[in-house]
PDB file of C-alpha atoms in Angstrom:
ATOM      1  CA  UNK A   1      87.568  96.477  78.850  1.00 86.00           C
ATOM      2  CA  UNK A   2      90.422  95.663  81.835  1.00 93.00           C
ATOM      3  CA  UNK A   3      92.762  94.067  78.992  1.00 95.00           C
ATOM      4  CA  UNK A   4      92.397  97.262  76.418  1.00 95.00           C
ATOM      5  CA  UNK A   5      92.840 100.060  79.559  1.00 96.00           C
ATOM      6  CA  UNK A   6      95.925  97.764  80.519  1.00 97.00           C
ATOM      7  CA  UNK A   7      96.946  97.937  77.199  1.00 96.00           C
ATOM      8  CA  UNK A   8      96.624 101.619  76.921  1.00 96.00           C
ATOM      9  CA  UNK A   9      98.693 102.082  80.264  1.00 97.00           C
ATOM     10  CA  UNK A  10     101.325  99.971  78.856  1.00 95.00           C
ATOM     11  CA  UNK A  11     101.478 101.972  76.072  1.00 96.00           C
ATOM     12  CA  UNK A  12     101.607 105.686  78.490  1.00 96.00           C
ATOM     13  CA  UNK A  13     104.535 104.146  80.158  1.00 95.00           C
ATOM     14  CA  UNK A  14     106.231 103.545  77.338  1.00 92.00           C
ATOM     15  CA  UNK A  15     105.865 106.772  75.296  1.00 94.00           C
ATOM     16  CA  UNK A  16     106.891 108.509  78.614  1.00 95.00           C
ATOM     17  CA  UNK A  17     109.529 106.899  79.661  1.00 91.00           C
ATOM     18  CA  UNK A  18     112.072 107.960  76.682  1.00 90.00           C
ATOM     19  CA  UNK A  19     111.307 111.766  77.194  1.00 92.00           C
ATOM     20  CA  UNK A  20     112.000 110.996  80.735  1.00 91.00           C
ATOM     21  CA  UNK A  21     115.013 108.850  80.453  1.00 90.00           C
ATOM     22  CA  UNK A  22     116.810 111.600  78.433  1.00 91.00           C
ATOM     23  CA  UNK A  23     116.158 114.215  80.842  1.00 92.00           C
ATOM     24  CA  UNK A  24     117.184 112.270  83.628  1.00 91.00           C
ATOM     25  CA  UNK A  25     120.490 111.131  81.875  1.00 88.00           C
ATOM     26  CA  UNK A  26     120.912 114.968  81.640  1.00 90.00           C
ATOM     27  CA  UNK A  27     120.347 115.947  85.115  1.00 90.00           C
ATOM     28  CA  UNK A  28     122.542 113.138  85.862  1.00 88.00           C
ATOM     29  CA  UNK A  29     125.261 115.385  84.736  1.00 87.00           C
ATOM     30  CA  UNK A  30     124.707 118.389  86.602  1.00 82.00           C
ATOM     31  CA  UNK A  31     125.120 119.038  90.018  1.00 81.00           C
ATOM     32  CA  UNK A  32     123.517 118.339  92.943  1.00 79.00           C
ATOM     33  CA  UNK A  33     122.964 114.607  92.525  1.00 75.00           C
ATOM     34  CA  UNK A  34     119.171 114.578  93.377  1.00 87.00           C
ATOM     35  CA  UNK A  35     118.300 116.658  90.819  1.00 91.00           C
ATOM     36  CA  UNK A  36     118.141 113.272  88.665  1.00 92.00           C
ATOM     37  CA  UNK A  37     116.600 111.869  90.925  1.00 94.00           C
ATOM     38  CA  UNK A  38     113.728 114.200  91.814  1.00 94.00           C
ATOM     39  CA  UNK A  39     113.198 114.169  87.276  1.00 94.00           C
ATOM     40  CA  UNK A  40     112.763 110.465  87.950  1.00 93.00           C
ATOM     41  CA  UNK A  41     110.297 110.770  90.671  1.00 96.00           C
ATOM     42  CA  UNK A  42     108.268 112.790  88.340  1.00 96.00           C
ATOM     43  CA  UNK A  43     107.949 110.055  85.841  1.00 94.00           C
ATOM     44  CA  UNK A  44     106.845 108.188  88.511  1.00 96.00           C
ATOM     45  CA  UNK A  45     104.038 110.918  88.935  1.00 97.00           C
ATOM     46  CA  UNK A  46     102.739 110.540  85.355  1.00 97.00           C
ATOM     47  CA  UNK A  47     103.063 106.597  85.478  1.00 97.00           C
ATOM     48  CA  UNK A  48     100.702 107.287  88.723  1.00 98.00           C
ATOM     49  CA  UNK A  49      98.451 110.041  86.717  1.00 98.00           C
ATOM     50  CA  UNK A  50      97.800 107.406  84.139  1.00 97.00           C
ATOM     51  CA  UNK A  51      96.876 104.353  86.777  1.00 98.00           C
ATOM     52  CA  UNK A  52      94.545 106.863  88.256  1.00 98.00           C
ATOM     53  CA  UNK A  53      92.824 107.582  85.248  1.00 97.00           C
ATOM     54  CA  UNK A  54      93.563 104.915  82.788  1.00 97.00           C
ATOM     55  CA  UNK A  55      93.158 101.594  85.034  1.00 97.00           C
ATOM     56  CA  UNK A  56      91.251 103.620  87.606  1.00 97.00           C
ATOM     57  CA  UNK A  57      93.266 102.634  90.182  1.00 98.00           C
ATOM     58  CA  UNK A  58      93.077 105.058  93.452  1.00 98.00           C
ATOM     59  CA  UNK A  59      95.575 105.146  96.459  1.00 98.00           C
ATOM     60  CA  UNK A  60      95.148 105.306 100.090  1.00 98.00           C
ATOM     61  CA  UNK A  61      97.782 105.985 101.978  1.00 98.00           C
ATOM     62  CA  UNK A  62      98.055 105.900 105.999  1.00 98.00           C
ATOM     63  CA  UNK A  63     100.476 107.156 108.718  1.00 98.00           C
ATOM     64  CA  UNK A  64     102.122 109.948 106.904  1.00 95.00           C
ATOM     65  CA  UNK A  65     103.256 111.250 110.307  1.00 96.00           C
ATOM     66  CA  UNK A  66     104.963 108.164 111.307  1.00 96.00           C
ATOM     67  CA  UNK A  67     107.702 109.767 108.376  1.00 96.00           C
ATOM     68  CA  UNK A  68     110.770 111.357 110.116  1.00 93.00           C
ATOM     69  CA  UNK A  69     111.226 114.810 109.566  1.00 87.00           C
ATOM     70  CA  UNK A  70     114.030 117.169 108.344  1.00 83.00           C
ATOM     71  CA  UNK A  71     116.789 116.997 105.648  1.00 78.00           C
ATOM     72  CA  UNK A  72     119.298 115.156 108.055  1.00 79.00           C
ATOM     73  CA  UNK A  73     116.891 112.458 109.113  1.00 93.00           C
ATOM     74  CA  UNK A  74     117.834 108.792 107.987  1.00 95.00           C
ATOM     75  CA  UNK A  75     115.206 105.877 107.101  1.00 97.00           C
ATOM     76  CA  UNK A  76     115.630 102.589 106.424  1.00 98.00           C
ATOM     77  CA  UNK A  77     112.692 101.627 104.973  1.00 98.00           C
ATOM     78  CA  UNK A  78     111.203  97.718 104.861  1.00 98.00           C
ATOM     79  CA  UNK A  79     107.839  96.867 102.780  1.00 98.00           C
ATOM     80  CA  UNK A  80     106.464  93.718 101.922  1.00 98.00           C
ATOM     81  CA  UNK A  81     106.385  93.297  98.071  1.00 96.00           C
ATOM     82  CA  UNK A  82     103.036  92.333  96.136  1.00 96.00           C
ATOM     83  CA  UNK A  83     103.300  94.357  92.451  1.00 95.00           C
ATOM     84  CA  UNK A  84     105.698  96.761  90.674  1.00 93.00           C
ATOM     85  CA  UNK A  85     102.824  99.433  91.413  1.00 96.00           C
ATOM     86  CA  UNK A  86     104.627 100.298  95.162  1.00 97.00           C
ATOM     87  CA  UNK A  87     108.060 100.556  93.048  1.00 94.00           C
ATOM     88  CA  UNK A  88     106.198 102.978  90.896  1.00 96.00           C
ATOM     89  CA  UNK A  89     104.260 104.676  94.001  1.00 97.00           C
ATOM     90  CA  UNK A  90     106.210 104.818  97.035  1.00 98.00           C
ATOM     91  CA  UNK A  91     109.392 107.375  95.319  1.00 97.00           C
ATOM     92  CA  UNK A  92     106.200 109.717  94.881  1.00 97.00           C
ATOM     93  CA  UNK A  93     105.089 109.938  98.806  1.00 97.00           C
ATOM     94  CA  UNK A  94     108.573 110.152 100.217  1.00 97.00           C
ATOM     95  CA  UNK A  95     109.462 113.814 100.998  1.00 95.00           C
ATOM     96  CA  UNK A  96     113.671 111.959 100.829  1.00 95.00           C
ATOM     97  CA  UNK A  97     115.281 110.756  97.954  1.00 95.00           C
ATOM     98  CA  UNK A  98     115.087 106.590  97.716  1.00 96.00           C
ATOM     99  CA  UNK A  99     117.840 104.306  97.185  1.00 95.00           C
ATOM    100  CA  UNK A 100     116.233 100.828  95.950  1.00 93.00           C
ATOM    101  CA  UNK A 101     118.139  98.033  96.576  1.00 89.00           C
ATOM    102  CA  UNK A 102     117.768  95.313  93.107  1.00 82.00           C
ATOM    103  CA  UNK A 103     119.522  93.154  91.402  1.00 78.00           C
ATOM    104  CA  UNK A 104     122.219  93.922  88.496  1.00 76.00           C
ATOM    105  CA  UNK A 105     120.154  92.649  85.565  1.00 77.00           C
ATOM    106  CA  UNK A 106     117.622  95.398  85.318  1.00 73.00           C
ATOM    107  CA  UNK A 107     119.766  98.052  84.433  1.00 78.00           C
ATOM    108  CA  UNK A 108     119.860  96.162  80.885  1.00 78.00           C
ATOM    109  CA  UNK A 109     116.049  96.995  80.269  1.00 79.00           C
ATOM    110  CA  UNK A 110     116.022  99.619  77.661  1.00 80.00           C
ATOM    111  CA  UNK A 111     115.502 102.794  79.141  1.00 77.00           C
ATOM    112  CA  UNK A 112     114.057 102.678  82.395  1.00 74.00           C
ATOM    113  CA  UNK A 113     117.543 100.840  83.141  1.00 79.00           C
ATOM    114  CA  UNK A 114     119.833 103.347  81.618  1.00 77.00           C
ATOM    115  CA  UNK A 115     117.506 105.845  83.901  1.00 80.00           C
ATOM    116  CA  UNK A 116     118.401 103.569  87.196  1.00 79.00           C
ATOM    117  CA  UNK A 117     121.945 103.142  86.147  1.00 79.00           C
ATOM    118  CA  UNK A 118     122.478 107.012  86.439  1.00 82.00           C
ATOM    119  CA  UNK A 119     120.652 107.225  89.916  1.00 86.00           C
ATOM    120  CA  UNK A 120     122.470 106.849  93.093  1.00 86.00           C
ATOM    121  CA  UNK A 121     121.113 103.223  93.940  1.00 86.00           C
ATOM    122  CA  UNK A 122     122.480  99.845  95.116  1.00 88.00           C
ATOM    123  CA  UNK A 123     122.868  97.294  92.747  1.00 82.00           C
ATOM    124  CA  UNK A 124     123.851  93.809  93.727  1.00 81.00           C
ATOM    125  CA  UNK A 125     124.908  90.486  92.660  1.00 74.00           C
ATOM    126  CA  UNK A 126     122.729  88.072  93.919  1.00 66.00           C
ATOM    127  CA  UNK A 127     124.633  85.401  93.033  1.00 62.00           C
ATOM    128  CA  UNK A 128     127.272  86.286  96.167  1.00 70.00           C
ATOM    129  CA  UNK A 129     125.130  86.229  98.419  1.00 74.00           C
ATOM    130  CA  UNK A 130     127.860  87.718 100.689  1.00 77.00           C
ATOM    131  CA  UNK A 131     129.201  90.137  99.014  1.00 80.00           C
ATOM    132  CA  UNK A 132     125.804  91.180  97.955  1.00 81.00           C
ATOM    133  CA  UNK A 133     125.185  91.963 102.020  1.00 85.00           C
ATOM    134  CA  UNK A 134     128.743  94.032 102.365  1.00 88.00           C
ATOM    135  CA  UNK A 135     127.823  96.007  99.858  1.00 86.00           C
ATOM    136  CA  UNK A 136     124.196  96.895 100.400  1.00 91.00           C
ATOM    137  CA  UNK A 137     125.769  97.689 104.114  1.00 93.00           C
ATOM    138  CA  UNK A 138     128.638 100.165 102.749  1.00 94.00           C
ATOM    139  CA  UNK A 139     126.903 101.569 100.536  1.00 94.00           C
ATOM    140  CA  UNK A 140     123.845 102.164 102.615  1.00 95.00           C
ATOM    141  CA  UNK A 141     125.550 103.684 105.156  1.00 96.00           C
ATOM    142  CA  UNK A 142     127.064 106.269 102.657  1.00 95.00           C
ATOM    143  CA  UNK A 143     123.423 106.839 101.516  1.00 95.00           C
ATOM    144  CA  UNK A 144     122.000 107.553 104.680  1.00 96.00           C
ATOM    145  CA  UNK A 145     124.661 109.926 105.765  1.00 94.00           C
ATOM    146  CA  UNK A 146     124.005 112.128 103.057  1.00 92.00           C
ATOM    147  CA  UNK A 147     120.092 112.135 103.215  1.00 93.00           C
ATOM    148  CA  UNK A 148     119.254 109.266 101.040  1.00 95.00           C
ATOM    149  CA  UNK A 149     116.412 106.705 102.125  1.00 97.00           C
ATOM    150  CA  UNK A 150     116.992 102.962 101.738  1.00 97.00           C
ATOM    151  CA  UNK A 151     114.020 100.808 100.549  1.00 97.00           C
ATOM    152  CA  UNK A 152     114.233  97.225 100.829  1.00 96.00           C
ATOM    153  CA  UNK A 153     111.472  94.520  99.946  1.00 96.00           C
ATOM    154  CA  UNK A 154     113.004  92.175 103.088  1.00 96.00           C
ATOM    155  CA  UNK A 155     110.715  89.125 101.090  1.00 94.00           C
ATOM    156  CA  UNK A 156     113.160  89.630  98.261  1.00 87.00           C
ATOM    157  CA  UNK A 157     110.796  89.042  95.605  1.00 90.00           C
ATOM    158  CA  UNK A 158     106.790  90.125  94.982  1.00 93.00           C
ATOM    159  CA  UNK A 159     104.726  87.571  96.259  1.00 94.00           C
ATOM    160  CA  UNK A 160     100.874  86.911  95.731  1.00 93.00           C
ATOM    161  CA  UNK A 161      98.171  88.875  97.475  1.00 94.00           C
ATOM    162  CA  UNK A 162      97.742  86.806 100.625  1.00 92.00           C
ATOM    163  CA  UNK A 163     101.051  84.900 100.733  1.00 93.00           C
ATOM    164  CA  UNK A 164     103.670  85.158 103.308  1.00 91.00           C
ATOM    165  CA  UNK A 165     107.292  84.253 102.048  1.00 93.00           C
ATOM    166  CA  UNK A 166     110.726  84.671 104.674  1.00 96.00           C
ATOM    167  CA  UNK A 167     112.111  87.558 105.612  1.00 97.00           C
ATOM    168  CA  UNK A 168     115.613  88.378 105.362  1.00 95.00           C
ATOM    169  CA  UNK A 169     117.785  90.695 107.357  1.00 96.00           C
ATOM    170  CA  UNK A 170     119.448  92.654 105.138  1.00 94.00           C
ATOM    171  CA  UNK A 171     117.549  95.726 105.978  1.00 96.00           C
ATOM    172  CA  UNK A 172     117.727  95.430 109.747  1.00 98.00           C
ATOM    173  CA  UNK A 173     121.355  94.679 109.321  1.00 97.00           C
ATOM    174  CA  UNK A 174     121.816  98.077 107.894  1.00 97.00           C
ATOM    175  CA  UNK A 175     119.531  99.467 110.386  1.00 98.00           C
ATOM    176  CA  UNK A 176     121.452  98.494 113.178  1.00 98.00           C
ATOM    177  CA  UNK A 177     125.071  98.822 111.594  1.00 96.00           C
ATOM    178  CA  UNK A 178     123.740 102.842 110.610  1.00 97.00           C
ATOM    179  CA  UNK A 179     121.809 103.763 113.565  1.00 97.00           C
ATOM    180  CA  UNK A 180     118.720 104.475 111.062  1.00 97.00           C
ATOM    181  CA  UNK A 181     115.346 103.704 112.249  1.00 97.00           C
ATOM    182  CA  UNK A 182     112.752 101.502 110.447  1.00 98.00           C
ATOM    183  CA  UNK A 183     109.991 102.623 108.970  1.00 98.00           C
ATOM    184  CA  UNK A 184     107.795  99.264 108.031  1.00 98.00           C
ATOM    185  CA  UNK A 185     105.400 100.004 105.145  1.00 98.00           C
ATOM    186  CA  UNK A 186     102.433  97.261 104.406  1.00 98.00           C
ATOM    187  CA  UNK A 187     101.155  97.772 100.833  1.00 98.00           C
ATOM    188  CA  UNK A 188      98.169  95.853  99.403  1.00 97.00           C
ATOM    189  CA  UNK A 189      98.015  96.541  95.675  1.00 97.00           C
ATOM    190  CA  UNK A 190      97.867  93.200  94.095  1.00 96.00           C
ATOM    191  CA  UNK A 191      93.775  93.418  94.483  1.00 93.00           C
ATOM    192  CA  UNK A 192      94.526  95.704  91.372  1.00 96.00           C
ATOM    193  CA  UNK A 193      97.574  94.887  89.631  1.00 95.00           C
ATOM    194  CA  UNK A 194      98.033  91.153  90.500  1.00 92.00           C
ATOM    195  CA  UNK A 195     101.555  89.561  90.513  1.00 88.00           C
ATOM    196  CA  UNK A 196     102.866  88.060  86.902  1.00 84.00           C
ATOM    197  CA  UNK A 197      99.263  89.732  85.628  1.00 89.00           C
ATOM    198  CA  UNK A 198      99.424  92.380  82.280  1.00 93.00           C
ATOM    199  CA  UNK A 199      95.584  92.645  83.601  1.00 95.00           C
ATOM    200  CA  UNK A 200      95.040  95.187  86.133  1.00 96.00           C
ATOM    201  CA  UNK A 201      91.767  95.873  87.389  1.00 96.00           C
ATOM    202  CA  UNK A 202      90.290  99.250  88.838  1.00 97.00           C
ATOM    203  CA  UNK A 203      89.533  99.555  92.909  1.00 97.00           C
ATOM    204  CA  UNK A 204      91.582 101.086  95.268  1.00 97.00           C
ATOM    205  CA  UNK A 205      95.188 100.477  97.093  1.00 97.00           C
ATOM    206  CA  UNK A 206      96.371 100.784 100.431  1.00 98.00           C
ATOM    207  CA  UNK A 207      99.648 101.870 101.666  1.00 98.00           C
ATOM    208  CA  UNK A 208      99.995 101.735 105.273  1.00 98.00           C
ATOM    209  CA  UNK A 209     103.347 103.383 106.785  1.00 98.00           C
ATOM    210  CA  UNK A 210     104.075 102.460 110.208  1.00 98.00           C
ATOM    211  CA  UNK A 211     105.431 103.976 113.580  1.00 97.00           C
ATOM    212  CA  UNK A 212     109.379 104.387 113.312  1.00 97.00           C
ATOM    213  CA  UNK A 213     111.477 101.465 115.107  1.00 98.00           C
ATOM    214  CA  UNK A 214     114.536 101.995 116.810  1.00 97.00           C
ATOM    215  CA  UNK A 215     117.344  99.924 115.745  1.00 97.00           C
ATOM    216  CA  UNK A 216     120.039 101.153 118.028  1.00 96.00           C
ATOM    217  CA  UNK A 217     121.142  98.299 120.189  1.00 95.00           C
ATOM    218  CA  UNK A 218     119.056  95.851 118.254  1.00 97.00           C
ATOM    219  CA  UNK A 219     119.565  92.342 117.542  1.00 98.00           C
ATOM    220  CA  UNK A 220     118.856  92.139 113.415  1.00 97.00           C
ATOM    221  CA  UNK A 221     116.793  89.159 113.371  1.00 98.00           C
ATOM    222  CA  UNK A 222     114.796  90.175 116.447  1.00 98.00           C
ATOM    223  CA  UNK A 223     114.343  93.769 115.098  1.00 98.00           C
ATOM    224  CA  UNK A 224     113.423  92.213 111.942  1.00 98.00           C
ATOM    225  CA  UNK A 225     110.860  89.933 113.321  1.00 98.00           C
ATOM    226  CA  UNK A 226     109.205  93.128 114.416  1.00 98.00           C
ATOM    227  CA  UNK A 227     108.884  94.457 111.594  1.00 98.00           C
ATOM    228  CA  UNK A 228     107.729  91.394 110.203  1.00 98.00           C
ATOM    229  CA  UNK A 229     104.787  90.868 112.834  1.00 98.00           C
ATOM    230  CA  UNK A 230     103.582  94.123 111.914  1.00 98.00           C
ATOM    231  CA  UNK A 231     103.808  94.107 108.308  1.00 98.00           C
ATOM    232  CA  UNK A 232     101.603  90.937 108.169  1.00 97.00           C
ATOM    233  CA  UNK A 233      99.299  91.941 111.036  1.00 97.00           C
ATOM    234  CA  UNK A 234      98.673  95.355 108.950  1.00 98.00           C
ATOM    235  CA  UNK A 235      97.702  93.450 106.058  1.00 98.00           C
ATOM    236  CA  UNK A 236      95.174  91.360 107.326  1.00 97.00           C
ATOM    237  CA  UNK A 237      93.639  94.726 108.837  1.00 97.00           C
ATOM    238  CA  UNK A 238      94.007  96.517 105.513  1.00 97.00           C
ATOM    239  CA  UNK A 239      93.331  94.046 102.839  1.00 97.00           C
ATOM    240  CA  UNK A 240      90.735  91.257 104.820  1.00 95.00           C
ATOM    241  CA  UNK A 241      89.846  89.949 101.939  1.00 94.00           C
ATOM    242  CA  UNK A 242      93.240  88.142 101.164  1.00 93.00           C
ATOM    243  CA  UNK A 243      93.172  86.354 104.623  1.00 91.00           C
ATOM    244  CA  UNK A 244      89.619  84.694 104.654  1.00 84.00           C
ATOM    245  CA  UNK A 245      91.301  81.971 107.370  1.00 70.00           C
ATOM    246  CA  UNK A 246      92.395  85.453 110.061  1.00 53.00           C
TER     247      UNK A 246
END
């Protein structure tokens, strides 16, 4: 029963996303910007309709008022990384527009990276390791001075539910060069849709969003060590289960 409901989710997404692509390579054209963006985040909605009821996969979410508030506000936001459900989810709870911050090669999948490739993101080379951080710095900072929120999965890759990988600076880097604040988001959905699984099973998903961070006057590595220690001690609270040793 889990492998045909996965299958017919697979199959939602895909019949969805060419509508959607097409109408966001339109809106791409017309001004302002976000309107693009905002068609996109709607996909996202009816990817999320059909986890709800296809998979019957249900979302908690906590600490909406840690969220800054009004259209000038600036975020950097940092989140651990166990599925492509939070890449999915998170664009739907954020009352900003999202800048994601990936790597050049998925703008080649049909479709949903035509749809990317029109948005106002920050694609990088991974291979330059360097250059990859000067440019997720410039271009953040353009971002967040004209209202755009910058996620970052600081782990740099999804990880299995339960596993701790390193943390990179990248985020808190931009943080501090900006003046943003951090906003650390735990998210435990690989109970549901495991890592490198088609599979997904039914239950229910936490995202946590935390209390903002300063960054101004902040060393990156310290700041990001905060927001590392309470990432990790947020998922053992919300997801027990993964951390039978805590």
């Amino acid at each position: 029963m889990f492998l045909f409901r996965s299958v017919l989710h697979l199959l939602w997404m895909v019949v969805t996303v060419v509508p959607w692509t097409l109408a966001v390579l339109l809106m791409s054209l017309v001004p302002p910007r976000n309107l693009a963006w905002w068609t996109a985040v709607n996909w996202f909605r009816v990817v999320m309709w059909g986890t709800r009821v296809i998979l019957g996969v249900q979302v908690k979410v906590l600490g909406f008022e840690h969220l800054p508030v009004g259209k000038a506000s600036a975020a950097v936001l940092l989140s651990n990384h166990q599925s492509t459900l939070e890449t999915l989810l998170l664009p739907t709870l954020m009352p900003h527009p999202l800048a994601f911050v990936f790597k050049r090669e998925l703008l080649k999948i049909p479709f949903f990276g035509w749809s990317m490739a029109r948005l106002d993101m920050i694609h990088i080379d991974r291979e330059s390791r360097t250059e990859a951080m000067k440019h997720v710095i410039a271009q953040g900072c353009r971002l967040l001075a004209q209202g755009t929120w910058v996620i970052m999965f600081p782990q740099g890759t999804r990880l299995p539910r339960g596993e701790k990988g390193t943390y990179q600076t990248a985020g808190t880097r931009l943080a501090v060069q900006s003046g943003a604040p951090v906003v650390p988001i735990a998210v435990a959905t690989a109970r549901c849709w495991p890592k490198d699984s088609f599979v997904k099973r039914p239950g229910v998903v936490t995202v946590s969003i935390g209390p903002l961070i300063s960054s101004a006057g902040r060393d990156p590595k310290a700041l990001m060590r905060e927001v590392e220690a309470w990432i990790e001690a947020e998922l053992r609270r919300i997801d027990p289960e993964a951390y039978p040793a805590a």
